[in-house]
PDB file of C-alpha atoms in Angstrom:
ATOM      1  CA  MET A   1    -189.555   4.245 154.646  1.00  0.00           C
ATOM      2  CA  THR A   2    -191.619   3.665 151.452  1.00  0.00           C
ATOM      3  CA  LEU A   3    -192.313   6.333 148.925  1.00  0.00           C
ATOM      4  CA  PRO A   4    -195.829   7.744 149.226  1.00  0.00           C
ATOM      5  CA  ASN A   5    -198.380   5.810 147.176  1.00  0.00           C
ATOM      6  CA  GLN A   6    -199.085   8.137 144.394  1.00  0.00           C
ATOM      7  CA  PRO A   7    -200.130   7.449 140.635  1.00  0.00           C
ATOM      8  CA  ASP A   8    -197.280   7.282 138.261  1.00  0.00           C
ATOM      9  CA  PRO A   9    -197.303  10.390 136.184  1.00  0.00           C
ATOM     10  CA  ILE A  10    -197.622  10.262 132.442  1.00  0.00           C
ATOM     11  CA  PRO A  11    -194.551  10.556 130.616  1.00  0.00           C
ATOM     12  CA  GLY A  12    -194.759  13.946 128.326  1.00  0.00           C
ATOM     13  CA  ASP A  13    -197.785  15.264 129.556  1.00  0.00           C
ATOM     14  CA  GLU A  14    -198.507  18.932 129.501  1.00  0.00           C
ATOM     15  CA  SER A  15    -197.079  19.811 132.715  1.00  0.00           C
ATOM     16  CA  SER A  16    -193.673  18.388 131.507  1.00  0.00           C
ATOM     17  CA  ILE A  17    -193.424  20.565 128.369  1.00  0.00           C
ATOM     18  CA  ASN A  18    -190.478  22.735 128.336  1.00  0.00           C
ATOM     19  CA  ALA A  19    -189.643  21.903 131.966  1.00  0.00           C
ATOM     20  CA  ILE A  20    -185.993  21.963 131.443  1.00  0.00           C
ATOM     21  CA  GLU A  21    -184.838  25.742 131.506  1.00  0.00           C
ATOM     22  CA  GLN A  22    -181.095  25.090 130.834  1.00  0.00           C
ATOM     23  CA  VAL A  23    -178.679  22.215 130.132  1.00  0.00           C
ATOM     24  CA  ILE A  24    -175.191  22.630 131.612  1.00  0.00           C
ATOM     25  CA  VAL A  25    -172.461  20.575 130.563  1.00  0.00           C
ATOM     26  CA  PRO A  26    -169.655  20.381 133.216  1.00  0.00           C
ATOM     27  CA  ARG A  27    -166.051  21.402 132.372  1.00  0.00           C
ATOM     28  CA  ALA A  28    -163.136  19.017 133.258  1.00  0.00           C
ATOM     29  CA  HIS A  29    -160.601  20.395 135.718  1.00  0.00           C
ATOM     30  CA  ASP A  30    -157.419  18.660 136.678  1.00  0.00           C
ATOM     31  CA  ILE A  31    -156.678  19.051 140.308  1.00  0.00           C
ATOM     32  CA  GLY A  32    -153.534  16.996 140.410  1.00  0.00           C
ATOM     33  CA  ASN A  33    -154.218  13.495 141.032  1.00  0.00           C
ATOM     34  CA  PHE A  34    -157.406  13.080 139.308  1.00  0.00           C
ATOM     35  CA  GLU A  35    -159.912  15.093 137.433  1.00  0.00           C
ATOM     36  CA  VAL A  36    -163.286  16.682 138.443  1.00  0.00           C
ATOM     37  CA  ARG A  37    -166.171  17.767 136.281  1.00  0.00           C
ATOM     38  CA  ARG A  38    -167.295  21.348 137.271  1.00  0.00           C
ATOM     39  CA  ALA A  39    -170.989  22.161 136.583  1.00  0.00           C
ATOM     40  CA  LEU A  40    -171.129  25.369 138.783  1.00  0.00           C
ATOM     41  CA  PRO A  41    -170.572  28.037 138.735  1.00  0.00           C
ATOM     42  CA  SER A  42    -170.745  28.432 134.844  1.00  0.00           C
ATOM     43  CA  ARG A  43    -171.287  31.233 132.322  1.00  0.00           C
ATOM     44  CA  GLN A  44    -175.001  30.228 132.238  1.00  0.00           C
ATOM     45  CA  ARG A  45    -175.599  29.896 135.796  1.00  0.00           C
ATOM     46  CA  GLN A  46    -173.891  30.971 139.125  1.00  0.00           C
ATOM     47  CA  MET A  47    -176.362  29.546 141.826  1.00  0.00           C
ATOM     48  CA  ILE A  48    -179.157  27.000 142.054  1.00  0.00           C
ATOM     49  CA  GLY A  49    -180.828  27.725 145.361  1.00  0.00           C
ATOM     50  CA  PRO A  50    -177.854  28.069 147.508  1.00  0.00           C
ATOM     51  CA  PHE A  51    -175.715  25.924 145.613  1.00  0.00           C
ATOM     52  CA  ILE A  52    -172.809  27.872 144.023  1.00  0.00           C
ATOM     53  CA  PHE A  53    -170.179  25.223 143.104  1.00  0.00           C
ATOM     54  CA  TRP A  54    -170.670  21.508 142.014  1.00  0.00           C
ATOM     55  CA  ASP A  55    -168.047  19.102 141.130  1.00  0.00           C
ATOM     56  CA  GLN A  56    -168.342  15.386 140.322  1.00  0.00           C
ATOM     57  CA  MET A  57    -165.309  13.729 141.477  1.00  0.00           C
ATOM     58  CA  GLY A  58    -164.331  10.570 139.443  1.00  0.00           C
ATOM     59  CA  PRO A  59    -165.099   7.985 138.954  1.00  0.00           C
ATOM     60  CA  ALA A  60    -161.071   7.773 139.433  1.00  0.00           C
ATOM     61  CA  GLU A  61    -159.099   4.575 139.554  1.00  0.00           C
ATOM     62  CA  PHE A  62    -156.068   5.149 142.009  1.00  0.00           C
ATOM     63  CA  LEU A  63    -153.245   2.815 141.371  1.00  0.00           C
ATOM     64  CA  GLN A  64    -150.880   1.536 143.706  1.00  0.00           C
ATOM     65  CA  GLY A  65    -149.236   4.603 145.465  1.00  0.00           C
ATOM     66  CA  GLY A  66    -151.588   7.235 144.363  1.00  0.00           C
ATOM     67  CA  GLY A  67    -154.446   8.909 145.927  1.00  0.00           C
ATOM     68  CA  ILE A  68    -156.311  11.973 146.739  1.00  0.00           C
ATOM     69  CA  ASP A  69    -154.000  14.481 148.238  1.00  0.00           C
ATOM     70  CA  VAL A  70    -155.655  18.148 148.599  1.00  0.00           C
ATOM     71  CA  ARG A  71    -153.340  19.919 150.840  1.00  0.00           C
ATOM     72  CA  PRO A  72    -154.766  22.618 153.553  1.00  0.00           C
ATOM     73  CA  HIS A  73    -156.607  25.396 152.013  1.00  0.00           C
ATOM     74  CA  PRO A  74    -158.932  28.115 153.365  1.00  0.00           C
ATOM     75  CA  HIS A  75    -162.723  29.134 152.608  1.00  0.00           C
ATOM     76  CA  ILE A  76    -164.888  31.704 153.673  1.00  0.00           C
ATOM     77  CA  GLY A  77    -168.601  32.489 153.242  1.00  0.00           C
ATOM     78  CA  LEU A  78    -169.938  28.949 152.311  1.00  0.00           C
ATOM     79  CA  SER A  79    -170.429  25.486 153.481  1.00  0.00           C
ATOM     80  CA  THR A  80    -168.773  22.790 151.716  1.00  0.00           C
ATOM     81  CA  VAL A  81    -170.707  19.647 151.305  1.00  0.00           C
ATOM     82  CA  THR A  82    -169.019  16.314 150.554  1.00  0.00           C
ATOM     83  CA  TYR A  83    -171.073  13.128 149.631  1.00  0.00           C
ATOM     84  CA  LEU A  84    -169.372   9.822 148.270  1.00  0.00           C
ATOM     85  CA  LEU A  85    -170.730   7.004 146.252  1.00  0.00           C
ATOM     86  CA  GLU A  86    -167.391   5.066 146.253  1.00  0.00           C
ATOM     87  CA  GLY A  87    -164.263   5.086 148.179  1.00  0.00           C
ATOM     88  CA  GLU A  88    -163.286   7.376 151.131  1.00  0.00           C
ATOM     89  CA  VAL A  89    -161.593  10.493 151.950  1.00  0.00           C
ATOM     90  CA  TYR A  90    -159.868  11.701 155.210  1.00  0.00           C
ATOM     91  CA  HIS A  91    -160.895  15.032 156.438  1.00  0.00           C
ATOM     92  CA  ARG A  92    -159.256  17.462 158.690  1.00  0.00           C
ATOM     93  CA  ASP A  93    -159.603  21.072 159.577  1.00  0.00           C
ATOM     94  CA  SER A  94    -158.667  23.735 161.645  1.00  0.00           C
ATOM     95  CA  LEU A  95    -161.246  23.406 164.471  1.00  0.00           C
ATOM     96  CA  GLY A  96    -159.598  19.892 164.951  1.00  0.00           C
ATOM     97  CA  SER A  97    -162.108  17.918 163.175  1.00  0.00           C
ATOM     98  CA  ASP A  98    -160.802  14.513 162.303  1.00  0.00           C
ATOM     99  CA  MET A  99    -163.092  12.368 160.077  1.00  0.00           C
ATOM    100  CA  LEU A 100    -163.096   9.553 157.403  1.00  0.00           C
ATOM    101  CA  ILE A 101    -166.187   9.898 155.037  1.00  0.00           C
ATOM    102  CA  LYS A 102    -167.244   6.742 153.276  1.00  0.00           C
ATOM    103  CA  PRO A 103    -170.045   6.129 150.827  1.00  0.00           C
ATOM    104  CA  GLU A 104    -173.455   7.520 151.218  1.00  0.00           C
ATOM    105  CA  GLU A 105    -172.175   9.605 154.398  1.00  0.00           C
ATOM    106  CA  LEU A 106    -172.033  13.413 154.548  1.00  0.00           C
ATOM    107  CA  ASN A 107    -169.567  15.911 155.531  1.00  0.00           C
ATOM    108  CA  TRP A 108    -170.948  19.546 155.930  1.00  0.00           C
ATOM    109  CA  MET A 109    -168.282  22.043 156.860  1.00  0.00           C
ATOM    110  CA  THR A 110    -169.397  25.553 157.316  1.00  0.00           C
ATOM    111  CA  ALA A 111    -166.480  28.189 156.752  1.00  0.00           C
ATOM    112  CA  GLY A 112    -168.296  31.166 157.727  1.00  0.00           C
ATOM    113  CA  GLN A 113    -165.627  33.953 158.850  1.00  0.00           C
ATOM    114  CA  GLY A 114    -162.875  31.321 157.823  1.00  0.00           C
ATOM    115  CA  ILE A 115    -161.887  27.763 158.324  1.00  0.00           C
ATOM    116  CA  VAL A 116    -158.743  25.814 156.650  1.00  0.00           C
ATOM    117  CA  HIS A 117    -159.094  21.961 155.685  1.00  0.00           C
ATOM    118  CA  SER A 118    -157.308  19.228 153.994  1.00  0.00           C
ATOM    119  CA  GLU A 119    -158.660  16.181 152.033  1.00  0.00           C
ATOM    120  CA  ARG A 120    -156.200  13.119 152.053  1.00  0.00           C
ATOM    121  CA  GLU A 121    -155.825   9.502 151.631  1.00  0.00           C
ATOM    122  CA  ARG A 122    -155.165   7.361 154.523  1.00  0.00           C
ATOM    123  CA  PRO A 123    -151.468   6.263 154.298  1.00  0.00           C
ATOM    124  CA  GLU A 124    -152.395   2.577 154.823  1.00  0.00           C
ATOM    125  CA  LEU A 125    -154.504   2.515 151.645  1.00  0.00           C
ATOM    126  CA  ARG A 126    -151.886   3.607 149.286  1.00  0.00           C
ATOM    127  CA  GLY A 127    -150.462   0.111 148.593  1.00  0.00           C
ATOM    128  CA  THR A 128    -153.690  -1.031 147.003  1.00  0.00           C
ATOM    129  CA  PRO A 129    -155.754   0.200 143.939  1.00  0.00           C
ATOM    130  CA  ARG A 130    -158.861   1.793 144.738  1.00  0.00           C
ATOM    131  CA  ARG A 131    -161.820   3.973 143.391  1.00  0.00           C
ATOM    132  CA  LEU A 132    -163.062   7.313 144.312  1.00  0.00           C
ATOM    133  CA  PHE A 133    -166.759   8.813 142.926  1.00  0.00           C
ATOM    134  CA  GLY A 134    -168.560  11.586 144.645  1.00  0.00           C
ATOM    135  CA  ILE A 135    -169.836  15.041 144.542  1.00  0.00           C
ATOM    136  CA  GLN A 136    -168.313  18.091 146.189  1.00  0.00           C
ATOM    137  CA  SER A 137    -170.510  21.064 146.240  1.00  0.00           C
ATOM    138  CA  TRP A 138    -170.490  24.239 148.108  1.00  0.00           C
ATOM    139  CA  VAL A 139    -173.748  26.148 149.402  1.00  0.00           C
ATOM    140  CA  ALA A 140    -173.422  30.063 149.905  1.00  0.00           C
ATOM    141  CA  LEU A 141    -174.391  31.382 153.305  1.00  0.00           C
ATOM    142  CA  PRO A 142    -177.115  33.995 153.687  1.00  0.00           C
ATOM    143  CA  LYS A 143    -175.439  37.610 154.074  1.00  0.00           C
ATOM    144  CA  THR A 144    -176.668  37.513 157.920  1.00  0.00           C
ATOM    145  CA  MET A 145    -174.401  34.263 158.405  1.00  0.00           C
ATOM    146  CA  GLU A 146    -171.429  35.084 156.226  1.00  0.00           C
ATOM    147  CA  GLU A 147    -169.292  35.791 159.156  1.00  0.00           C
ATOM    148  CA  THR A 148    -170.540  33.179 161.395  1.00  0.00           C
ATOM    149  CA  ALA A 149    -168.239  30.936 163.486  1.00  0.00           C
ATOM    150  CA  PRO A 150    -166.812  27.894 161.431  1.00  0.00           C
ATOM    151  CA  ALA A 151    -168.445  24.535 162.284  1.00  0.00           C
ATOM    152  CA  PHE A 152    -168.130  20.751 161.103  1.00  0.00           C
ATOM    153  CA  GLU A 153    -170.901  18.184 160.956  1.00  0.00           C
ATOM    154  CA  HIS A 154    -170.693  14.594 159.803  1.00  0.00           C
ATOM    155  CA  TYR A 155    -173.743  12.429 159.167  1.00  0.00           C
ATOM    156  CA  GLY A 156    -173.484   8.697 158.874  1.00  0.00           C
ATOM    157  CA  SER A 157    -175.728   6.877 156.101  1.00  0.00           C
ATOM    158  CA  GLY A 158    -178.269   5.752 158.910  1.00  0.00           C
ATOM    159  CA  GLU A 159    -179.065   9.392 159.848  1.00  0.00           C
ATOM    160  CA  MET A 160    -180.491  10.452 156.561  1.00  0.00           C
ATOM    161  CA  PRO A 161    -183.927   8.934 155.442  1.00  0.00           C
ATOM    162  CA  VAL A 162    -184.251   6.643 152.642  1.00  0.00           C
ATOM    163  CA  LEU A 163    -187.488   6.135 150.749  1.00  0.00           C
ATOM    164  CA  THR A 164    -187.934   3.094 148.557  1.00  0.00           C
ATOM    165  CA  ASP A 165    -190.271   1.317 146.343  1.00  0.00           C
ATOM    166  CA  GLU A 166    -190.037  -1.509 143.981  1.00  0.00           C
ATOM    167  CA  SER A 167    -188.105   0.807 141.303  1.00  0.00           C
ATOM    168  CA  LYS A 168    -186.846   3.661 143.200  1.00  0.00           C
ATOM    169  CA  ARG A 169    -184.493   4.556 146.057  1.00  0.00           C
ATOM    170  CA  VAL A 170    -184.453   8.107 147.583  1.00  0.00           C
ATOM    171  CA  ARG A 171    -181.783   9.049 149.970  1.00  0.00           C
ATOM    172  CA  LEU A 172    -182.816  12.624 151.541  1.00  0.00           C
ATOM    173  CA  ILE A 173    -179.489  14.194 152.140  1.00  0.00           C
ATOM    174  CA  ALA A 174    -180.947  17.768 153.109  1.00  0.00           C
ATOM    175  CA  GLY A 175    -184.167  19.406 153.230  1.00  0.00           C
ATOM    176  CA  SER A 176    -187.872  17.970 152.723  1.00  0.00           C
ATOM    177  CA  LEU A 177    -189.115  15.583 149.861  1.00  0.00           C
ATOM    178  CA  TYR A 178    -192.061  13.446 149.332  1.00  0.00           C
ATOM    179  CA  GLY A 179    -193.245  13.920 152.869  1.00  0.00           C
ATOM    180  CA  GLN A 180    -190.125  13.279 154.765  1.00  0.00           C
ATOM    181  CA  SER A 181    -187.392  15.653 156.271  1.00  0.00           C
ATOM    182  CA  SER A 182    -183.629  15.304 156.750  1.00  0.00           C
ATOM    183  CA  PRO A 183    -182.317  16.071 160.021  1.00  0.00           C
ATOM    184  CA  VAL A 184    -179.224  17.791 158.544  1.00  0.00           C
ATOM    185  CA  ARG A 185    -178.979  21.380 159.484  1.00  0.00           C
ATOM    186  CA  THR A 186    -178.828  23.938 156.701  1.00  0.00           C
ATOM    187  CA  ALA A 187    -178.596  27.801 156.938  1.00  0.00           C
ATOM    188  CA  SER A 188    -181.417  28.337 154.425  1.00  0.00           C
ATOM    189  CA  GLU A 189    -183.966  26.373 152.670  1.00  0.00           C
ATOM    190  CA  THR A 190    -181.929  23.574 150.829  1.00  0.00           C
ATOM    191  CA  LEU A 191    -182.927  20.553 148.856  1.00  0.00           C
ATOM    192  CA  TYR A 192    -180.509  17.615 148.144  1.00  0.00           C
ATOM    193  CA  ALA A 193    -181.340  14.141 147.294  1.00  0.00           C
ATOM    194  CA  ASP A 194    -179.511  11.020 146.022  1.00  0.00           C
ATOM    195  CA  ILE A 195    -181.923   9.085 143.604  1.00  0.00           C
ATOM    196  CA  SER A 196    -181.481   5.641 142.164  1.00  0.00           C
ATOM    197  CA  LEU A 197    -183.850   4.382 139.517  1.00  0.00           C
ATOM    198  CA  THR A 198    -184.101   0.997 137.739  1.00  0.00           C
ATOM    199  CA  ALA A 199    -184.623   1.043 134.119  1.00  0.00           C
ATOM    200  CA  GLY A 200    -188.333   1.845 133.218  1.00  0.00           C
ATOM    201  CA  ALA A 201    -189.100   3.630 136.390  1.00  0.00           C
ATOM    202  CA  LEU A 202    -190.948   6.940 136.503  1.00  0.00           C
ATOM    203  CA  LEU A 203    -189.935   9.594 138.968  1.00  0.00           C
ATOM    204  CA  PRO A 204    -192.423  12.468 139.700  1.00  0.00           C
ATOM    205  CA  VAL A 205    -190.650  15.853 140.509  1.00  0.00           C
ATOM    206  CA  ASP A 206    -192.916  18.366 142.033  1.00  0.00           C
ATOM    207  CA  PRO A 207    -192.462  22.136 142.056  1.00  0.00           C
ATOM    208  CA  THR A 208    -192.358  22.600 145.841  1.00  0.00           C
ATOM    209  CA  HIS A 209    -188.717  24.227 145.525  1.00  0.00           C
ATOM    210  CA  PRO A 210    -188.353  27.467 143.970  1.00  0.00           C
ATOM    211  CA  GLU A 211    -184.968  26.459 142.259  1.00  0.00           C
ATOM    212  CA  ARG A 212    -184.296  23.018 141.298  1.00  0.00           C
ATOM    213  CA  ALA A 213    -181.827  20.862 139.206  1.00  0.00           C
ATOM    214  CA  LEU A 214    -180.882  17.187 138.319  1.00  0.00           C
ATOM    215  CA  TYR A 215    -177.562  16.213 137.830  1.00  0.00           C
ATOM    216  CA  THR A 216    -177.078  12.821 135.927  1.00  0.00           C
ATOM    217  CA  LEU A 217    -174.437  10.565 137.492  1.00  0.00           C
ATOM    218  CA  GLN A 218    -175.434   7.304 135.852  1.00  0.00           C
ATOM    219  CA  GLY A 219    -177.406   5.862 133.193  1.00  0.00           C
ATOM    220  CA  ARG A 220    -179.841   7.854 130.444  1.00  0.00           C
ATOM    221  CA  ILE A 221    -182.878   9.592 131.411  1.00  0.00           C
ATOM    222  CA  GLU A 222    -185.733  10.895 129.494  1.00  0.00           C
ATOM    223  CA  ILE A 223    -187.926  14.079 130.242  1.00  0.00           C
ATOM    224  CA  ASN A 224    -190.883  14.873 127.852  1.00  0.00           C
ATOM    225  CA  GLY A 225    -189.251  12.925 125.011  1.00  0.00           C
ATOM    226  CA  ASP A 226    -185.743  14.447 125.480  1.00  0.00           C
ATOM    227  CA  VAL A 227    -182.856  11.938 126.416  1.00  0.00           C
ATOM    228  CA  PHE A 228    -180.209  13.239 128.739  1.00  0.00           C
ATOM    229  CA  GLU A 229    -176.946  11.472 129.261  1.00  0.00           C
ATOM    230  CA  PRO A 230    -174.820  10.900 132.318  1.00  0.00           C
ATOM    231  CA  GLY A 231    -172.716  14.225 133.263  1.00  0.00           C
ATOM    232  CA  GLN A 232    -175.295  16.920 132.510  1.00  0.00           C
ATOM    233  CA  LEU A 233    -176.915  19.350 135.013  1.00  0.00           C
ATOM    234  CA  LEU A 234    -180.494  19.935 134.004  1.00  0.00           C
ATOM    235  CA  VAL A 235    -181.962  23.185 135.626  1.00  0.00           C
ATOM    236  CA  LEU A 236    -185.732  22.691 136.183  1.00  0.00           C
ATOM    237  CA  ARG A 237    -188.204  25.454 135.155  1.00  0.00           C
ATOM    238  CA  ALA A 238    -189.661  27.006 138.267  1.00  0.00           C
ATOM    239  CA  GLY A 239    -193.194  25.985 138.968  1.00  0.00           C
ATOM    240  CA  ASP A 240    -193.421  23.021 136.824  1.00  0.00           C
ATOM    241  CA  THR A 241    -194.052  19.454 137.683  1.00  0.00           C
ATOM    242  CA  LEU A 242    -192.271  16.704 135.647  1.00  0.00           C
ATOM    243  CA  THR A 243    -191.633  13.222 135.035  1.00  0.00           C
ATOM    244  CA  VAL A 244    -188.235  11.536 134.805  1.00  0.00           C
ATOM    245  CA  THR A 245    -188.051   8.112 133.063  1.00  0.00           C
ATOM    246  CA  ALA A 246    -185.104   6.022 133.411  1.00  0.00           C
ATOM    247  CA  LEU A 247    -184.104   4.367 130.114  1.00  0.00           C
ATOM    248  CA  ASP A 248    -181.204   2.620 132.107  1.00  0.00           C
ATOM    249  CA  ASP A 249    -180.511   1.907 135.737  1.00  0.00           C
ATOM    250  CA  ALA A 250    -179.891   5.451 136.622  1.00  0.00           C
ATOM    251  CA  ARG A 251    -178.395   7.538 139.555  1.00  0.00           C
ATOM    252  CA  LEU A 252    -179.441  11.249 139.973  1.00  0.00           C
ATOM    253  CA  MET A 253    -178.796  13.980 142.156  1.00  0.00           C
ATOM    254  CA  LEU A 254    -181.715  16.437 142.850  1.00  0.00           C
ATOM    255  CA  PHE A 255    -180.769  19.737 144.327  1.00  0.00           C
ATOM    256  CA  GLY A 256    -181.710  23.544 144.795  1.00  0.00           C
ATOM    257  CA  GLY A 257    -183.953  25.327 147.387  1.00  0.00           C
ATOM    258  CA  GLU A 258    -184.773  28.918 148.051  1.00  0.00           C
ATOM    259  CA  PRO A 259    -182.804  31.520 145.687  1.00  0.00           C
ATOM    260  CA  MET A 260    -180.007  33.164 147.350  1.00  0.00           C
ATOM    261  CA  ASP A 261    -180.476  36.725 148.738  1.00  0.00           C
ATOM    262  CA  GLY A 262    -178.399  38.256 146.191  1.00  0.00           C
ATOM    263  CA  PRO A 263    -175.347  37.400 143.853  1.00  0.00           C
ATOM    264  CA  ARG A 264    -172.143  36.367 145.347  1.00  0.00           C
ATOM    265  CA  HIS A 265    -168.547  36.865 144.488  1.00  0.00           C
ATOM    266  CA  ILE A 266    -166.300  33.865 144.063  1.00  0.00           C
ATOM    267  CA  TRP A 267    -162.574  33.905 143.933  1.00  0.00           C
ATOM    268  CA  TRP A 268    -160.643  30.751 144.186  1.00  0.00           C
ATOM    269  CA  ASN A 269    -162.032  29.191 147.546  1.00  0.00           C
ATOM    270  CA  PHE A 270    -163.713  32.557 148.859  1.00  0.00           C
ATOM    271  CA  VAL A 271    -167.411  33.278 148.597  1.00  0.00           C
ATOM    272  CA  SER A 272    -168.889  36.651 149.946  1.00  0.00           C
ATOM    273  CA  SER A 273    -171.634  39.176 148.876  1.00  0.00           C
ATOM    274  CA  SER A 274    -168.600  41.689 149.417  1.00  0.00           C
ATOM    275  CA  LYS A 275    -165.580  42.095 147.220  1.00  0.00           C
ATOM    276  CA  GLU A 276    -163.897  43.850 150.131  1.00  0.00           C
ATOM    277  CA  ARG A 277    -164.221  40.900 152.291  1.00  0.00           C
ATOM    278  CA  ILE A 278    -162.694  38.485 149.526  1.00  0.00           C
ATOM    279  CA  GLU A 279    -159.772  40.948 149.350  1.00  0.00           C
ATOM    280  CA  GLN A 280    -159.212  40.683 153.124  1.00  0.00           C
ATOM    281  CA  ALA A 281    -159.468  36.815 152.848  1.00  0.00           C
ATOM    282  CA  LYS A 282    -156.689  36.863 150.279  1.00  0.00           C
ATOM    283  CA  GLU A 283    -154.425  39.097 152.325  1.00  0.00           C
ATOM    284  CA  ASP A 284    -155.166  37.036 155.564  1.00  0.00           C
ATOM    285  CA  TRP A 285    -154.134  33.731 153.591  1.00  0.00           C
ATOM    286  CA  ARG A 286    -151.145  35.394 152.236  1.00  0.00           C
ATOM    287  CA  SER A 287    -150.161  36.745 155.681  1.00  0.00           C
ATOM    288  CA  LYS A 288    -150.699  33.276 157.272  1.00  0.00           C
ATOM    289  CA  ARG A 289    -153.392  34.650 159.539  1.00  0.00           C
ATOM    290  CA  PHE A 290    -155.701  31.852 159.199  1.00  0.00           C
ATOM    291  CA  ASP A 291    -155.586  28.881 161.821  1.00  0.00           C
ATOM    292  CA  SER A 292    -153.610  25.744 160.800  1.00  0.00           C
ATOM    293  CA  VAL A 293    -154.852  22.214 160.600  1.00  0.00           C
ATOM    294  CA  PRO A 294    -153.643  20.111 163.391  1.00  0.00           C
ATOM    295  CA  GLY A 295    -151.726  17.293 162.189  1.00  0.00           C
ATOM    296  CA  ASP A 296    -151.527  18.621 158.694  1.00  0.00           C
ATOM    297  CA  ALA A 297    -149.611  22.040 159.119  1.00  0.00           C
ATOM    298  CA  GLU A 298    -146.494  21.549 157.311  1.00  0.00           C
ATOM    299  CA  ASP A 299    -147.472  22.131 153.673  1.00  0.00           C
ATOM    300  CA  PHE A 300    -150.508  24.185 152.218  1.00  0.00           C
ATOM    301  CA  ILE A 301    -151.796  25.472 148.870  1.00  0.00           C
ATOM    302  CA  PRO A 302    -150.457  29.069 148.062  1.00  0.00           C
ATOM    303  CA  LEU A 303    -152.754  31.935 146.915  1.00  0.00           C
ATOM    304  CA  PRO A 304    -153.131  31.664 143.312  1.00  0.00           C
ATOM    305  CA  GLY A 305    -150.747  34.076 141.407  1.00  0.00           C
ATOM    306  CA  LEU A 306    -147.915  33.672 144.097  1.00  0.00           C
ATOM    307  CA  SER A 307    -144.708  32.291 142.930  1.00  0.00           C
TER     308      SER A 307
END
């Protein structure tokens, strides 16, 4: 599909002025075998639309014998959303899901009342060097769905709409954009898109969604005369139309949606509108009341603070 035929906006026009509400610089976190850059939650912002957690994974180079090894761990009250640009991850969960995710594919795992999963390297790949690059995000569930039954869905790269013209490529992961809609099912109004721009391209971003952000993965971009580097999260002001100019070949993630129905409590891998529910989840994991992951039940990540 091609992008809608629309006139290129004028960089720096009045509708772009002060269009950036916040700039969030991710914090580095070492999760064992590699480093992630965490932009959400931050001191500046807890959520953008339903998105309550945003990690850039890599780009990481695994040498022979290395790889990603995230042991089984629990979640409640959210959906984990995994999208890769390079490499692959082997997902297994307590529902019995067994799925290899590859670039431009999507894993959408709804924890609801509780789920356990692991993310591993396939053993046969450990003998060769390889790269991993992607985004793992969490979306909070509406209060009425926090205790929904857990579920897992995988979407292949061919299932999501791709819109192109001579200088832009937009993969619509979730929600609606530029007259197209993604088949990915979400619990609330959600926007998520993977955008590639060639140097010099102009991308209009309209104010359709109440809360929006751009995350710069690769290349420099300019908005209203301000230059932004890779690895920055730009919170866009509600109601403003703006223009993104690619100064280099660039890759961006556009995400957001409707504001969530109230704040959330976050502790470790648990998200809830209720502090008491998080305390219950802690006790359930401590007491081994969560279901185990078939084929990956020998080890697990203990509750933080336990020796």
